[in-house]
mmCIF file of C-alpha atoms in Angstrom:
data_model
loop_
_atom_site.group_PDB
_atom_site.id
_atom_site.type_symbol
_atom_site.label_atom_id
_atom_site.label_comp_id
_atom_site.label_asym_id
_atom_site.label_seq_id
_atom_site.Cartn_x
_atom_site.Cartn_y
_atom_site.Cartn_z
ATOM 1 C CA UNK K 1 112.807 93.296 93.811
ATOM 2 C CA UNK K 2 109.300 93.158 95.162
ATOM 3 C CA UNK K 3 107.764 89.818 95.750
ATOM 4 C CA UNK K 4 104.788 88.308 94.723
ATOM 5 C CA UNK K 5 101.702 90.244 95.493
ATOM 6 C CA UNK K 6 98.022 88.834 96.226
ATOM 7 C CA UNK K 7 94.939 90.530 96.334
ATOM 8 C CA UNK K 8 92.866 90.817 98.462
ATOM 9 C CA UNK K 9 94.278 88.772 101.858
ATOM 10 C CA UNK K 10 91.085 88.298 102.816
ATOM 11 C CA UNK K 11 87.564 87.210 101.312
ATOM 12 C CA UNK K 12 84.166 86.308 102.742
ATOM 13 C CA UNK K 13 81.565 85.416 100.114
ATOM 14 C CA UNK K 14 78.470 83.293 100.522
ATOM 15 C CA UNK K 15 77.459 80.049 98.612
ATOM 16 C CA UNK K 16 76.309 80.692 95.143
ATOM 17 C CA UNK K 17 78.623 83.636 94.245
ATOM 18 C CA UNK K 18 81.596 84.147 92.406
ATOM 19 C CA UNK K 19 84.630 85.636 93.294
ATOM 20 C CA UNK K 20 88.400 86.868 91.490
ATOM 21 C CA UNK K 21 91.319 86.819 93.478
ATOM 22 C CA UNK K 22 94.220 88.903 91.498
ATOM 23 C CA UNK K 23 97.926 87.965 91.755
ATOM 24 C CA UNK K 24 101.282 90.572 90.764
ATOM 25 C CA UNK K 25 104.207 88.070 89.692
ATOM 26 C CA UNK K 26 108.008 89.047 90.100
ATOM 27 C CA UNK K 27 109.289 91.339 87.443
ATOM 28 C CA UNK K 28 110.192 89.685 84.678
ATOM 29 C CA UNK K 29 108.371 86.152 85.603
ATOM 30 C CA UNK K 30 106.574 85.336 83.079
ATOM 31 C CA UNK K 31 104.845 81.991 84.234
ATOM 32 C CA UNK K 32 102.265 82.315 86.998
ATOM 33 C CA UNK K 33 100.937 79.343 88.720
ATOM 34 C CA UNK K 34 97.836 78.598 91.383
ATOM 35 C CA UNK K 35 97.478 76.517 94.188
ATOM 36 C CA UNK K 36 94.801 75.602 96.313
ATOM 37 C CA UNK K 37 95.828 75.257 100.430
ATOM 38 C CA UNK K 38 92.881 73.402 103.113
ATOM 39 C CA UNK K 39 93.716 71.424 106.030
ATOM 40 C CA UNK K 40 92.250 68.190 104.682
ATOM 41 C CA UNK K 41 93.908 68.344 101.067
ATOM 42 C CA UNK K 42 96.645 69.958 101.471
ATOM 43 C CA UNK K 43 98.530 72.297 98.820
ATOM 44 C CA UNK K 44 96.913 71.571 95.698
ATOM 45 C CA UNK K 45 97.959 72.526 92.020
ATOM 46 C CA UNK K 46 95.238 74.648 90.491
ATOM 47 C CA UNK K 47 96.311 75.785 86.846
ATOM 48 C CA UNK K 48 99.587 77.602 85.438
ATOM 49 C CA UNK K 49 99.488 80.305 82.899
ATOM 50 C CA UNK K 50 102.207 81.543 80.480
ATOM 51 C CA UNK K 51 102.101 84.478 78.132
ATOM 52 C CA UNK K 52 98.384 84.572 78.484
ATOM 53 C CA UNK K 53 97.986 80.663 77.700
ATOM 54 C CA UNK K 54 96.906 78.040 80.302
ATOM 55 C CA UNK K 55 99.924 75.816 80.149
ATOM 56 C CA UNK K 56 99.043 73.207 82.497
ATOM 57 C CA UNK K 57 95.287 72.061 84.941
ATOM 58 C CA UNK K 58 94.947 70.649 87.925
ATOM 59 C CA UNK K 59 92.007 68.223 88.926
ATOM 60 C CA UNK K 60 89.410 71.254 89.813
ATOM 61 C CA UNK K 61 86.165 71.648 88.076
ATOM 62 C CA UNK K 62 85.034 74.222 85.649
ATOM 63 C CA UNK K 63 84.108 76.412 88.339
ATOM 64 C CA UNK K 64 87.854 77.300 88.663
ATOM 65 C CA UNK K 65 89.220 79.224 85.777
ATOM 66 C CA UNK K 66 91.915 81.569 85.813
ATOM 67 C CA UNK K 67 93.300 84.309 83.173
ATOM 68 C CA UNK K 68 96.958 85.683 82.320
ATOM 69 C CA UNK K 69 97.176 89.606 81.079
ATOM 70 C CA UNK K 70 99.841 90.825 79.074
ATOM 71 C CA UNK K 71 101.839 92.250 81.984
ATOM 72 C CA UNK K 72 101.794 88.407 83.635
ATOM 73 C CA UNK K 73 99.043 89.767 86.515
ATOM 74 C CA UNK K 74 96.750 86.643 86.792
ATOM 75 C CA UNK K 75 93.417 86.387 87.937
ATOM 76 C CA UNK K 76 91.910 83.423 89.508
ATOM 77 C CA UNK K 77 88.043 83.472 89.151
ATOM 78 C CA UNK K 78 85.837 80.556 91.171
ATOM 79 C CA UNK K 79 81.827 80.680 90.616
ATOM 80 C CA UNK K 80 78.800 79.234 92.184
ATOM 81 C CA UNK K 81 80.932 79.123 95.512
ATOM 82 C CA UNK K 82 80.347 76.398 97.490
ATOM 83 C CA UNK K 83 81.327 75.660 101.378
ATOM 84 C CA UNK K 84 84.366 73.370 100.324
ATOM 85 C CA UNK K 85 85.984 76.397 98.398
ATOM 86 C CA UNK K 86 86.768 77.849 101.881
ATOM 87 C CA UNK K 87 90.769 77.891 101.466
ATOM 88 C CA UNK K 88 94.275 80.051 101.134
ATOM 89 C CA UNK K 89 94.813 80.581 97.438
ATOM 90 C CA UNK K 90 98.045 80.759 96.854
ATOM 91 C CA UNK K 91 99.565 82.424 93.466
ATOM 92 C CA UNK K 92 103.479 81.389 92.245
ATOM 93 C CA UNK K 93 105.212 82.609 89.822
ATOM 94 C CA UNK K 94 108.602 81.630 87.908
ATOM 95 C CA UNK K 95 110.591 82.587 85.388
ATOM 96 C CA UNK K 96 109.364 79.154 83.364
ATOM 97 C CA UNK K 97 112.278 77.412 83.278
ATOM 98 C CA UNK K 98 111.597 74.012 84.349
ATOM 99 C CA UNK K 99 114.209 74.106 87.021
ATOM 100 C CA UNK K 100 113.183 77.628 88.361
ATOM 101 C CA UNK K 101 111.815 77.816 91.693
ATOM 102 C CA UNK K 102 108.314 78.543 92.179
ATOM 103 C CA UNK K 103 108.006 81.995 94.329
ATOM 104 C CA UNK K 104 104.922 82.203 96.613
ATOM 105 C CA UNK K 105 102.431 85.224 97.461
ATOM 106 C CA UNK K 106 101.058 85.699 100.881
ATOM 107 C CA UNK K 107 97.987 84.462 99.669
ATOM 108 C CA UNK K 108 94.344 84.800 99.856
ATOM 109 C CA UNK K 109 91.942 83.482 102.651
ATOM 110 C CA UNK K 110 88.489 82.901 101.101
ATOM 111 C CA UNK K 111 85.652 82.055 103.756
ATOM 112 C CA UNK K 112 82.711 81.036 101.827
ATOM 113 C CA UNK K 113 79.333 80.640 104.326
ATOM 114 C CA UNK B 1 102.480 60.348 88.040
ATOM 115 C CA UNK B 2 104.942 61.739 91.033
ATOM 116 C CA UNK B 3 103.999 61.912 94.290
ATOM 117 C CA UNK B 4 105.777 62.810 97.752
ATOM 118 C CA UNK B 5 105.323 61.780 101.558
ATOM 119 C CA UNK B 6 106.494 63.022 104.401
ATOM 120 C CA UNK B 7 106.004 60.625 107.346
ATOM 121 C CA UNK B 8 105.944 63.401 110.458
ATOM 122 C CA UNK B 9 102.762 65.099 110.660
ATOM 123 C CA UNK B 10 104.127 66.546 114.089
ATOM 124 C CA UNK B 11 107.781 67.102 115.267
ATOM 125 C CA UNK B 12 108.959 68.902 118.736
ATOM 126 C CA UNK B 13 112.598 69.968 119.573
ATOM 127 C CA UNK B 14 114.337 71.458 121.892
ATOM 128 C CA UNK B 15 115.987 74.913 121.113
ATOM 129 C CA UNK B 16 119.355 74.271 119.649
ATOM 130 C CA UNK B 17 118.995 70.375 119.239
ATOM 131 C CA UNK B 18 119.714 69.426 115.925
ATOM 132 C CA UNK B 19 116.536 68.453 113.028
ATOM 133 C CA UNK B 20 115.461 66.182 110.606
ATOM 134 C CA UNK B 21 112.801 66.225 108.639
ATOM 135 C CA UNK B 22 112.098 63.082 106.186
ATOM 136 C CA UNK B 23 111.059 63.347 102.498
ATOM 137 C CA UNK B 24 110.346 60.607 100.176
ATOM 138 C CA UNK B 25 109.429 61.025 96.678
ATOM 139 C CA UNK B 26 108.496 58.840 93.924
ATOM 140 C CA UNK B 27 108.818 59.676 89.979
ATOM 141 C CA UNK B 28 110.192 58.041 87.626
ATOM 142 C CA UNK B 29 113.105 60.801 86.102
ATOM 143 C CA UNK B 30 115.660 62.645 88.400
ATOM 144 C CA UNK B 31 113.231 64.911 89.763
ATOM 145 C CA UNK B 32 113.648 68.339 90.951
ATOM 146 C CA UNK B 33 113.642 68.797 94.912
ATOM 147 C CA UNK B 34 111.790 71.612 96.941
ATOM 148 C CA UNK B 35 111.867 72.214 100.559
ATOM 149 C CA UNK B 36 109.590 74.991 101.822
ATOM 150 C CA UNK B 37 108.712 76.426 104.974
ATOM 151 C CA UNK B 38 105.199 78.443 105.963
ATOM 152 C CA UNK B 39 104.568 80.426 108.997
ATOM 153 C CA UNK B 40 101.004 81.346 110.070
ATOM 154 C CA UNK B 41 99.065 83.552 107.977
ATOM 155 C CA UNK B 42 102.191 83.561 105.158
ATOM 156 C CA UNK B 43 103.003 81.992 101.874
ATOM 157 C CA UNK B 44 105.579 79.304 101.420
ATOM 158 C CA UNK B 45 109.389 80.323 101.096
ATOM 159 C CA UNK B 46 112.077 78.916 99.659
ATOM 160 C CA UNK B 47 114.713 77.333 102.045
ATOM 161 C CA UNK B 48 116.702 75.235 99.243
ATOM 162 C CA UNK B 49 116.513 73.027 96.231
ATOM 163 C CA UNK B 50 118.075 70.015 94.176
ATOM 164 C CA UNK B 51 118.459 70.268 90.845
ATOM 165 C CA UNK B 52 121.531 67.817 90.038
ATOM 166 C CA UNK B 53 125.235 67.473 91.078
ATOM 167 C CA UNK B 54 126.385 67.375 94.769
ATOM 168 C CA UNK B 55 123.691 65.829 96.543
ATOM 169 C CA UNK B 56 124.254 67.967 99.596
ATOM 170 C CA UNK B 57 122.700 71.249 99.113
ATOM 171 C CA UNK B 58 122.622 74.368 101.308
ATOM 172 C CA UNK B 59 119.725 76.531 101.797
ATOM 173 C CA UNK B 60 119.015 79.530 103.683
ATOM 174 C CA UNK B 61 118.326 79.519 107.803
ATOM 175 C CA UNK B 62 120.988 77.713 108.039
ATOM 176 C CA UNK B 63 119.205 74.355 106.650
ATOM 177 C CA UNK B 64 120.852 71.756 104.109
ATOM 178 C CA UNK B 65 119.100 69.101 102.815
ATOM 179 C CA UNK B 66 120.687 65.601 100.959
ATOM 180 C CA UNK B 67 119.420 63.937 97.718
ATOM 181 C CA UNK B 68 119.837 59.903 98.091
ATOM 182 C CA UNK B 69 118.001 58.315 95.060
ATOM 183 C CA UNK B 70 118.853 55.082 96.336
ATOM 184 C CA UNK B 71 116.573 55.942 99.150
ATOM 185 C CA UNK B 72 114.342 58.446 97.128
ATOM 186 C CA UNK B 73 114.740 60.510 99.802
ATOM 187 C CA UNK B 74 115.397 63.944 100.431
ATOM 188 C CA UNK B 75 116.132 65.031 104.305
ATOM 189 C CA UNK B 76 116.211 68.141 105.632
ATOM 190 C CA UNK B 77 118.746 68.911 108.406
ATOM 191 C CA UNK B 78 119.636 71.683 110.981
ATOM 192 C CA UNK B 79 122.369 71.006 113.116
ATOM 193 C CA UNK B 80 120.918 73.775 115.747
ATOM 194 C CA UNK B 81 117.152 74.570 115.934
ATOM 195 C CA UNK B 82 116.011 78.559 116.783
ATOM 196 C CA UNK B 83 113.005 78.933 118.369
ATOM 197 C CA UNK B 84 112.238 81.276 114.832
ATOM 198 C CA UNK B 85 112.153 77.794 112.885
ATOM 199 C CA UNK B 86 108.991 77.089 114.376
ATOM 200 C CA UNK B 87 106.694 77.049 111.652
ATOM 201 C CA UNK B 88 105.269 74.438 108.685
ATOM 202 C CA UNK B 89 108.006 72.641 106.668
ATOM 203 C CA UNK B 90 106.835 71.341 102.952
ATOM 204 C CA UNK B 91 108.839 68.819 101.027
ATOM 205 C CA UNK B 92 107.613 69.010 96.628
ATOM 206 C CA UNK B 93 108.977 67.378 93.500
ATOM 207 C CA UNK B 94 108.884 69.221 90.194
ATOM 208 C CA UNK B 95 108.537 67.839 86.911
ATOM 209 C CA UNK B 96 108.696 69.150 83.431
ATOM 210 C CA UNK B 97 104.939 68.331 82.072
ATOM 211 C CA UNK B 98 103.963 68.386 78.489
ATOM 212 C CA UNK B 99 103.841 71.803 76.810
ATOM 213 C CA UNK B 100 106.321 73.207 79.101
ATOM 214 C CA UNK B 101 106.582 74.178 82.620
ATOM 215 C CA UNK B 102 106.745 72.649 85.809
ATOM 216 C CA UNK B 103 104.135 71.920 88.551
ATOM 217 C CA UNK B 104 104.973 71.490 92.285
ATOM 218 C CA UNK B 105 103.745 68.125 93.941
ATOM 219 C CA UNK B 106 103.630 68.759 97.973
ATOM 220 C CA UNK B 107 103.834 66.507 101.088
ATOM 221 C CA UNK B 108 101.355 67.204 103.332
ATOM 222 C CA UNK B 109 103.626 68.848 105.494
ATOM 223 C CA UNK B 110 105.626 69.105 108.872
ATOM 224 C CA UNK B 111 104.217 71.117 111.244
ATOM 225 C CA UNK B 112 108.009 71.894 113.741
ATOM 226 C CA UNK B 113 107.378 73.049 117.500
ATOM 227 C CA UNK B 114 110.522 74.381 119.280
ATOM 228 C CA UNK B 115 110.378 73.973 122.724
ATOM 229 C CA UNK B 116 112.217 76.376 124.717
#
């Protein structure tokens, strides 16, 4: 069963702009979740989506918004980038039981400058 | 709201001595138990979890890990280190919010050096 699959690996943006990082669950997950990775804060919980609805938010601002397709694919989108936004994004995704392991992506590095 | 620490920013071993790494947790239900490891450059895999029943679980690598809520601790173990297991080790609670689903509260992590 292929795992969890994040795209791109690798982003470089510049303040100000937006970016959408794209994340393939497990077949047959149906809950996809977020998380935020920097050296000073640690893994933080983003948002988690299920059947297209946002189930549950972390403590990010508006900036940070996310999106679940029919197929479970989520997209993460993050505008007006600023310098602080510079982490790993990591995407999870479960089958949605609450006792159901989360399984993690590879991630994506986003360098904002 | 739950929240979990793990004490050891930095551990070092020597190749085939036995580990522990220390987990506490707080919340206020039985909570469900994570332990995860990340190498460089990689997302975070599963090495076991806690759920209910035995206390002493075991995960994959060889690792186990033992549920005391007397302590609220949760301890992960390997009787024999590989110089492999060098890599990030992340303790996390789950807990059923409202509306369904869980979300993942991490430690801030282990980082494990394996001296050869």
């Amino acid at each position: 069963k292929a795992g969890v699959t994040q795209t791109p690996r690798y982003l470089i943006k510049t303040r100000g702009q937006q970016v959408t990082l794209s994340c393939s669950p497990i077949s047959g997950h149906r809950s996809v979740s977020w998380y935020q990775q920097t050296p000073g804060q640690g893994l933080q919980f983003l948002f988690e989506y299920f059947s297209e609805t946002q189930r549950n938010k972390g403590n990010f601002p508006g900036r940070f918004s996310g999106r679940q397709f029919s197929n479970s694919r989520s997209e993460m989108n993050v505008s007006t980038l600023e310098l602080g936004d510079s982490a790993l994004y990591l995407c999870a995704s479960s089958s949605a039981r609450p006792d159901s392991p989360l399984h993690f992506g590879n991630g994506t590095r986003l360098t904002v400058t | 709201a739950q929240s979990v620490t793990q004490p050891d920013i930095h551990i070092t071993v020597s190749e085939g001595a036995s580990l522990e790494l220390r987990c506490n947790y707080s919340y206020g239900a039985t909570p469900y138990l994570f332990w995860y490891v990340q190498s460089p450059g990689q997302g975070l895999q599963l090495l076991l979890k806690y759920f209910s029943g035995d206390t002493l679980v075991q995960g994959i690598k060889g690792f186990e890990a033992e549920f005391k809520r007397s302590q609220s601790s949760f301890n992960l173990r390997k009787p024999s280190v590989h110089w492999s297991d060098a890599a990030e080790y992340f303790c996390a609670v789950g807990a059923t919010v409202t509306g369904g689903g869980n979300k993942l509260t991490f430690g801030t992590g282990t980082q494990l050096k394996v001296e050869l």
